[in-house]
Short mmCIF file of C-alpha atoms in Angstrom, two decimals:
data_model
loop_
_atom_site.label_atom_id
_atom_site.label_comp_id
_atom_site.label_asym_id
_atom_site.label_seq_id
_atom_site.Cartn_x
_atom_site.Cartn_y
_atom_site.Cartn_z
CA SER K 1 11.14 19.51 -14.59
CA LEU K 2 7.66 19.18 -13.25
CA PHE K 3 8.25 20.28 -10.02
CA ARG K 4 9.20 23.29 -7.86
CA LEU K 5 10.44 24.23 -4.54
CA LYS K 6 7.52 27.24 -3.57
CA ASP K 7 6.71 28.94 -0.97
CA LEU K 8 3.09 29.62 -0.61
CA GLU K 9 0.94 31.50 1.78
CA VAL K 10 -0.76 29.53 4.51
CA ALA K 11 -4.80 29.66 3.27
CA GLU K 12 -7.08 31.22 5.66
CA LEU K 13 -8.91 28.78 8.82
CA GLY K 14 -11.81 28.66 7.34
CA ASP K 15 -14.60 28.02 9.64
CA SER K 16 -14.61 23.90 9.35
CA ASP K 17 -11.19 24.16 8.61
CA VAL K 18 -7.72 22.69 10.42
CA HIS K 19 -4.70 23.96 9.87
CA VAL K 20 -1.74 20.47 10.42
CA LYS K 21 2.07 20.84 9.95
CA MET K 22 3.13 18.73 8.22
CA MET K 23 5.42 15.82 10.20
CA ALA K 24 6.40 13.27 6.80
CA ALA K 25 5.24 12.10 3.37
CA PRO K 26 5.92 9.46 1.48
CA ILE K 27 6.32 8.45 -2.03
CA ASN K 28 4.61 6.02 -3.33
CA PRO K 29 3.44 4.77 -7.51
CA ALA K 30 0.46 6.65 -7.32
CA ASP K 31 1.69 10.17 -6.54
CA ILE K 32 4.21 9.36 -9.65
CA ASN K 33 2.11 8.27 -11.95
CA MET K 34 -0.70 11.08 -10.95
CA ILE K 35 1.95 13.46 -12.24
CA GLN K 36 2.87 12.47 -15.22
CA GLY K 37 -1.72 11.83 -16.11
CA THR K 38 -2.24 7.71 -16.22
CA TYR K 39 -3.99 8.01 -12.51
CA ALA K 40 -8.17 7.42 -13.04
CA VAL K 41 -7.42 10.35 -10.30
CA LEU K 42 -5.77 13.84 -11.55
CA SER K 43 -5.92 17.33 -9.29
CA PRO K 44 -6.57 20.60 -10.81
CA LEU K 45 -3.02 22.30 -11.35
CA PRO K 46 -1.07 23.51 -10.53
CA ALA K 47 -0.82 20.50 -7.79
CA VAL K 48 0.77 20.19 -3.94
CA GLY K 49 2.00 16.02 -4.97
CA GLY K 50 1.64 13.52 -2.46
CA ASN K 51 -1.71 11.78 -1.10
CA GLU K 52 -0.13 9.93 2.39
CA GLY K 53 1.54 11.69 5.18
CA VAL K 54 0.80 12.41 8.86
CA GLY K 55 0.56 15.98 10.28
CA GLU K 56 -0.43 17.37 13.71
CA VAL K 57 -3.26 19.38 14.41
CA LEU K 58 -2.10 23.31 14.86
CA GLU K 59 -5.46 25.33 14.97
CA VAL K 60 -8.99 24.22 13.82
CA GLY K 61 -12.12 26.22 13.18
CA ARG K 62 -15.18 27.56 15.40
CA ARG K 63 -17.05 25.10 14.41
CA VAL K 64 -15.24 21.46 13.65
CA ALA K 65 -15.29 18.53 16.20
CA THR K 66 -13.69 15.76 15.37
CA LEU K 67 -10.20 17.29 15.92
CA LYS K 68 -7.99 19.88 18.23
CA PRO K 69 -4.62 20.80 18.38
CA GLY K 70 -1.82 18.19 18.98
CA ASP K 71 -4.00 15.77 17.20
CA TRP K 72 -2.06 13.19 14.99
CA VAL K 73 -4.08 13.43 11.21
CA ILE K 74 -3.44 11.06 8.04
CA PRO K 75 -5.30 11.96 4.60
CA ALA K 76 -8.72 10.53 4.78
CA GLY K 77 -8.84 10.21 0.54
CA PRO K 78 -5.99 10.81 -2.15
CA GLY K 79 -5.80 14.28 -3.56
CA LEU K 80 -4.64 16.51 -0.16
CA GLY K 81 -1.12 17.28 -1.83
CA THR K 82 0.72 15.99 1.25
CA TRP K 83 4.72 16.98 -0.23
CA ARG K 84 4.96 20.27 1.80
CA THR K 85 5.61 21.63 5.58
CA GLN K 86 2.17 23.51 6.67
CA GLY K 87 -1.47 23.28 5.01
CA VAL K 88 -5.51 23.84 5.81
CA PHE K 89 -7.76 21.15 4.96
CA PRO K 90 -11.15 20.50 5.63
CA GLU K 91 -11.74 18.55 8.63
CA GLU K 92 -14.06 16.49 6.58
CA THR K 93 -10.53 15.65 4.12
CA LEU K 94 -8.63 14.37 7.96
CA LEU K 95 -8.00 11.69 9.97
CA LYS K 96 -7.50 11.20 13.13
CA VAL K 97 -5.02 8.71 14.13
CA PRO K 98 -2.99 8.04 17.97
CA SER K 99 0.00 10.21 18.65
CA ASP K 100 1.45 7.23 20.34
CA ILE K 101 2.55 4.99 17.16
CA PRO K 102 5.37 5.32 15.21
CA VAL K 103 5.73 8.32 13.06
CA LEU K 104 6.52 6.39 10.13
CA CYS K 105 3.86 3.81 10.46
CA ALA K 106 1.42 7.13 10.32
CA ALA K 107 2.74 8.21 7.07
CA THR K 108 2.55 5.03 5.17
CA LEU K 109 -0.74 3.43 6.88
CA SER K 110 -3.53 5.15 4.17
CA VAL K 111 -2.27 3.50 1.08
CA ASN K 112 -0.23 0.18 1.38
CA PRO K 113 -0.86 -1.18 5.49
CA CYS K 114 -5.16 -0.45 4.12
CA THR K 115 -4.91 -1.98 1.45
CA ALA K 116 -2.88 -5.33 2.54
CA TYR K 117 -6.11 -5.51 4.37
CA ARG K 118 -8.96 -5.38 2.75
CA MET K 119 -6.86 -7.84 -0.11
CA LEU K 120 -7.25 -10.74 2.16
CA ALA K 121 -10.27 -9.89 3.89
CA ASP K 122 -12.83 -9.36 1.14
CA PHE K 123 -12.19 -12.05 -1.32
CA GLU K 124 -11.75 -15.50 0.18
CA THR K 125 -12.70 -16.45 4.06
CA LEU K 126 -9.01 -16.70 5.24
CA ALA K 127 -8.32 -19.30 7.88
CA PRO K 128 -5.39 -19.93 9.85
CA GLY K 129 -3.42 -22.91 7.88
CA ASP K 130 -4.24 -21.06 4.17
CA SER K 131 -2.37 -19.74 2.04
CA VAL K 132 -1.92 -16.67 -0.28
CA ILE K 133 0.95 -16.04 -2.95
CA GLN K 134 1.59 -12.78 -4.24
CA ASN K 135 3.96 -10.85 -6.34
CA ALA K 136 6.44 -7.67 -5.90
CA ALA K 137 6.37 -8.86 -2.67
CA ASN K 138 9.02 -6.13 -1.36
CA SER K 139 6.71 -3.37 -2.49
CA GLY K 140 4.94 -1.65 1.00
CA VAL K 141 1.86 -3.31 -0.37
CA GLY K 142 3.92 -6.89 -0.24
CA GLN K 143 5.02 -6.35 3.08
CA ALA K 144 1.95 -5.20 4.81
CA VAL K 145 0.18 -8.40 3.67
CA ILE K 146 2.90 -10.26 4.58
CA GLN K 147 2.89 -9.30 8.48
CA ILE K 148 -0.88 -8.50 8.75
CA ALA K 149 -1.20 -12.43 7.26
CA LYS K 150 1.32 -13.86 9.55
CA ALA K 151 -0.67 -12.70 12.27
CA SER K 152 -3.58 -14.06 11.27
CA GLY K 153 -2.10 -17.17 10.43
CA ILE K 154 -1.70 -17.16 7.26
CA LYS K 155 1.44 -18.65 4.94
CA THR K 156 2.31 -16.47 2.62
CA ILE K 157 4.64 -18.03 -1.12
CA ASN K 158 5.62 -14.27 -1.94
CA VAL K 159 7.19 -14.13 -4.86
CA VAL K 160 9.87 -11.11 -6.49
CA ARG K 161 12.23 -10.51 -9.10
CA ALA K 162 15.97 -12.35 -9.28
CA ARG K 163 18.52 -9.27 -8.12
CA PRO K 164 21.86 -8.66 -7.18
CA ASP K 165 21.11 -8.87 -2.77
CA LEU K 166 18.82 -11.73 -3.28
CA PRO K 167 19.66 -13.34 -0.68
CA LYS K 168 19.67 -9.84 1.42
CA LEU K 169 15.83 -9.05 0.65
CA VAL K 170 14.86 -12.60 1.00
CA GLU K 171 16.43 -12.40 4.41
CA ARG K 172 14.71 -9.05 5.53
CA LEU K 173 11.27 -10.87 3.96
CA MET K 174 11.59 -14.13 6.14
CA ALA K 175 12.04 -11.62 8.93
CA LEU K 176 9.02 -9.92 7.93
CA GLY K 177 7.37 -13.11 8.69
CA ALA K 178 7.22 -14.62 5.10
CA ASP K 179 7.18 -18.63 4.47
CA HIS K 180 8.27 -18.42 1.40
CA VAL K 181 10.37 -15.69 -0.81
CA ILE K 182 11.11 -17.18 -4.45
CA THR K 183 12.03 -15.08 -7.43
CA GLU K 184 9.67 -15.34 -11.08
CA GLU K 185 11.19 -17.95 -12.79
CA MET K 186 11.05 -20.09 -9.65
CA LEU K 187 7.40 -20.22 -10.13
CA ARG K 188 7.56 -22.71 -13.32
CA LYS K 189 10.16 -24.97 -11.54
CA PRO K 190 9.37 -28.19 -10.39
CA GLU K 191 10.55 -27.30 -6.85
CA MET K 192 7.06 -25.58 -6.51
CA LYS K 193 5.82 -29.44 -5.39
CA ASP K 194 8.57 -29.12 -2.69
CA ILE K 195 6.12 -25.56 -0.89
CA PHE K 196 3.14 -27.46 -1.35
CA LYS K 197 3.83 -30.96 1.02
CA SER K 198 4.16 -27.91 4.13
CA ILE K 199 1.91 -25.52 2.34
CA PRO K 200 -1.92 -25.99 1.14
CA LYS K 201 -2.18 -24.64 -2.55
CA PRO K 202 -3.40 -20.92 -2.15
CA ARG K 203 -6.99 -19.87 -2.34
CA LEU K 204 -5.81 -16.15 -2.91
CA ALA K 205 -3.25 -14.93 -4.98
CA LEU K 206 -2.23 -11.28 -5.37
CA ASN K 207 -1.23 -9.23 -8.27
CA CYS K 208 0.68 -6.07 -9.53
CA VAL K 209 3.33 -6.60 -11.68
CA GLY K 210 0.44 -8.37 -14.61
CA GLY K 211 2.23 -9.74 -17.46
CA LYS K 212 4.10 -13.15 -17.52
CA SER K 213 4.32 -12.96 -13.94
CA THR K 214 0.11 -13.20 -12.75
CA THR K 215 -0.56 -16.26 -15.49
CA GLU K 216 2.29 -18.09 -13.63
CA MET K 217 0.62 -17.24 -10.20
CA MET K 218 -2.09 -18.17 -11.46
CA ARG K 219 -0.80 -22.48 -12.00
CA HIS K 220 -0.81 -23.20 -8.34
CA LEU K 221 -3.76 -21.62 -7.10
CA GLN K 222 -6.65 -23.58 -5.87
CA PRO K 223 -9.46 -24.42 -8.15
CA LYS K 224 -12.46 -21.63 -7.76
CA GLY K 225 -9.44 -19.36 -6.41
CA THR K 226 -9.06 -15.56 -7.09
CA VAL K 227 -6.41 -13.08 -8.60
CA VAL K 228 -7.04 -9.39 -7.24
CA THR K 229 -4.69 -6.72 -9.64
CA TYR K 230 -3.88 -3.78 -8.02
CA GLY K 231 -1.37 -2.70 -9.81
CA GLY K 232 -0.06 -3.28 -12.90
CA MET K 233 4.14 -2.47 -12.49
CA ALA K 234 5.22 -4.63 -15.07
CA LYS K 235 2.58 -2.46 -17.97
CA GLN K 236 1.71 -5.65 -19.85
CA PRO K 237 -2.20 -6.91 -19.34
CA VAL K 238 -2.95 -9.98 -17.00
CA MET K 239 -3.50 -12.86 -19.30
CA VAL K 240 -5.63 -16.09 -18.46
CA PRO K 241 -5.25 -19.66 -20.06
CA VAL K 242 -8.91 -20.01 -21.15
CA SER K 243 -8.54 -23.78 -18.91
CA ALA K 244 -7.93 -21.67 -15.80
CA PHE K 245 -11.31 -20.55 -16.31
CA ILE K 246 -12.72 -23.47 -17.53
CA PHE K 247 -11.78 -25.94 -16.00
CA ARG K 248 -10.48 -24.84 -12.74
CA ASP K 249 -12.84 -21.77 -12.85
CA LEU K 250 -10.33 -19.12 -11.63
CA ARG K 251 -11.82 -15.70 -10.69
CA LEU K 252 -10.33 -12.12 -11.86
CA ARG K 253 -11.48 -9.41 -9.70
CA GLY K 254 -9.77 -5.96 -9.32
CA PHE K 255 -9.09 -3.39 -6.25
CA TRP K 256 -8.55 -0.26 -5.94
CA MET K 257 -8.23 1.61 -2.25
CA THR K 258 -9.93 5.09 -3.74
CA GLN K 259 -12.92 3.40 -4.55
CA TRP K 260 -13.52 1.03 -1.82
CA LYS K 261 -13.41 4.16 0.77
CA LYS K 262 -15.43 6.35 -1.93
CA ASP K 263 -17.90 2.73 -1.83
CA HIS K 264 -17.74 2.80 2.48
CA ALA K 265 -18.26 7.25 2.63
CA GLN K 266 -22.00 6.43 5.03
CA ASP K 267 -19.94 2.80 6.39
CA GLN K 268 -17.74 4.62 9.19
CA GLU K 269 -18.15 1.45 10.34
CA SER K 270 -15.80 -0.72 8.12
CA LEU K 271 -13.10 2.34 8.63
CA ALA K 272 -12.69 2.92 11.86
CA SER K 273 -12.84 -1.14 12.55
CA MET K 274 -10.10 -1.14 9.94
CA MET K 275 -7.66 0.63 11.46
CA ASP K 276 -8.59 -0.49 14.92
CA ALA K 277 -7.10 -3.63 14.02
CA LEU K 278 -3.78 -2.08 12.44
CA TYR K 279 -3.17 0.22 15.33
CA GLN K 280 -3.32 -2.65 17.09
CA LEU K 281 -0.72 -4.81 14.77
CA ILE K 282 1.39 -1.28 14.82
CA ARG K 283 1.25 -1.03 18.45
CA ARG K 284 1.51 -5.34 19.42
CA GLY K 285 4.67 -4.29 16.66
CA GLN K 286 3.46 -7.27 14.40
CA LEU K 287 3.31 -4.41 11.32
CA THR K 288 6.10 -2.06 10.91
CA ALA K 289 6.87 0.61 8.46
CA PRO K 290 7.92 -0.10 5.25
CA ALA K 291 11.76 -0.02 4.86
CA CYS K 292 12.23 3.59 3.90
CA THR K 293 14.38 6.15 3.16
CA GLU K 294 14.00 8.97 5.56
CA VAL K 295 14.57 12.30 3.04
CA PRO K 296 14.72 15.86 4.32
CA LEU K 297 11.93 18.18 1.87
CA GLN K 298 15.38 19.85 0.98
CA ASP K 299 16.19 16.68 -0.61
CA TYR K 300 13.08 15.86 -2.90
CA ARG K 301 14.56 15.29 -6.57
CA ALA K 302 16.74 12.56 -5.01
CA ALA K 303 13.60 10.66 -3.78
CA LEU K 304 11.64 11.00 -6.47
CA GLU K 305 14.95 9.80 -8.43
CA ALA K 306 15.35 7.52 -5.98
CA SER K 307 11.88 5.90 -5.72
CA MET K 308 11.62 5.32 -10.06
CA LYS K 309 14.67 3.25 -10.03
CA PRO K 310 14.21 -0.24 -10.42
CA PHE K 311 14.23 -2.53 -7.93
CA THR K 312 14.07 -0.26 -4.99
CA SER K 313 13.35 -1.39 -1.88
CA SER K 314 13.15 1.30 0.48
CA LYS K 315 10.58 3.79 0.17
CA GLN K 316 11.27 7.60 0.04
CA ILE K 317 9.96 9.35 2.68
CA LEU K 318 9.86 12.91 2.41
CA LEU K 319 10.63 15.05 5.87
CA LEU K 320 8.62 18.61 6.07
#
């Protein structure tokens, strides 16, 4: 196996370093891709896994200005290596988060909700009453899209794969604020027309599957609509009928949270305003952590296996 649980010495605390006790860290698809070597950011080996999580500051170096013991922190970017009980990290690799939000919300905040927030904000100007369609709607990003859209008065059409416990999943997504939950097969059915009696056709489609799923979603977009691809779970290319380009002028875009953070490294204002908006939603109960299974660190193997099973509707969270 690629994985071992190891005891390491905690590094010396440098002047600009922060000693952090990790509390909780999720297992995300990108974490697995990094380990498999198929991701665009790879850590030099040997490496500690995990790109996301929340910890508490134990001690800070004498030049550290933005953090103090007792503060909660999350990674500012990828590759921090969060699957550990403690670590010493340079101050600029950490972002302070309020400690009055639930631990699981903080642990899962820096990747999925940020991705959802940016995709809803940055590609189409959506107003209350507008609609969005997305596949893999039960994913971490999908659950955040449903809730953030709902809080802004935007309707969501949520596509999921048919599965044995479908009614339970539909119920869960509806409880989060989904307006419609349909299976991939439904996208082709005439009944889709019924949905658009009560809500407008979407101007935005969010795709993390690829293949046929994306092509089918596209059929329901308004002219000049945008498809944003942020993942490729089906490991198949996005196929677009030429007519969709010519006669409907659809736009195809991509989104990667890591790139957005790089592009906005000098623009602390846009990061801060996004994070504040997310904290507000969490405090109001309008944005919750995704469905989670909490696993103690020593059971990490079981957690990794569970995270790679098909039809997982629960994110594995390592408790540190």
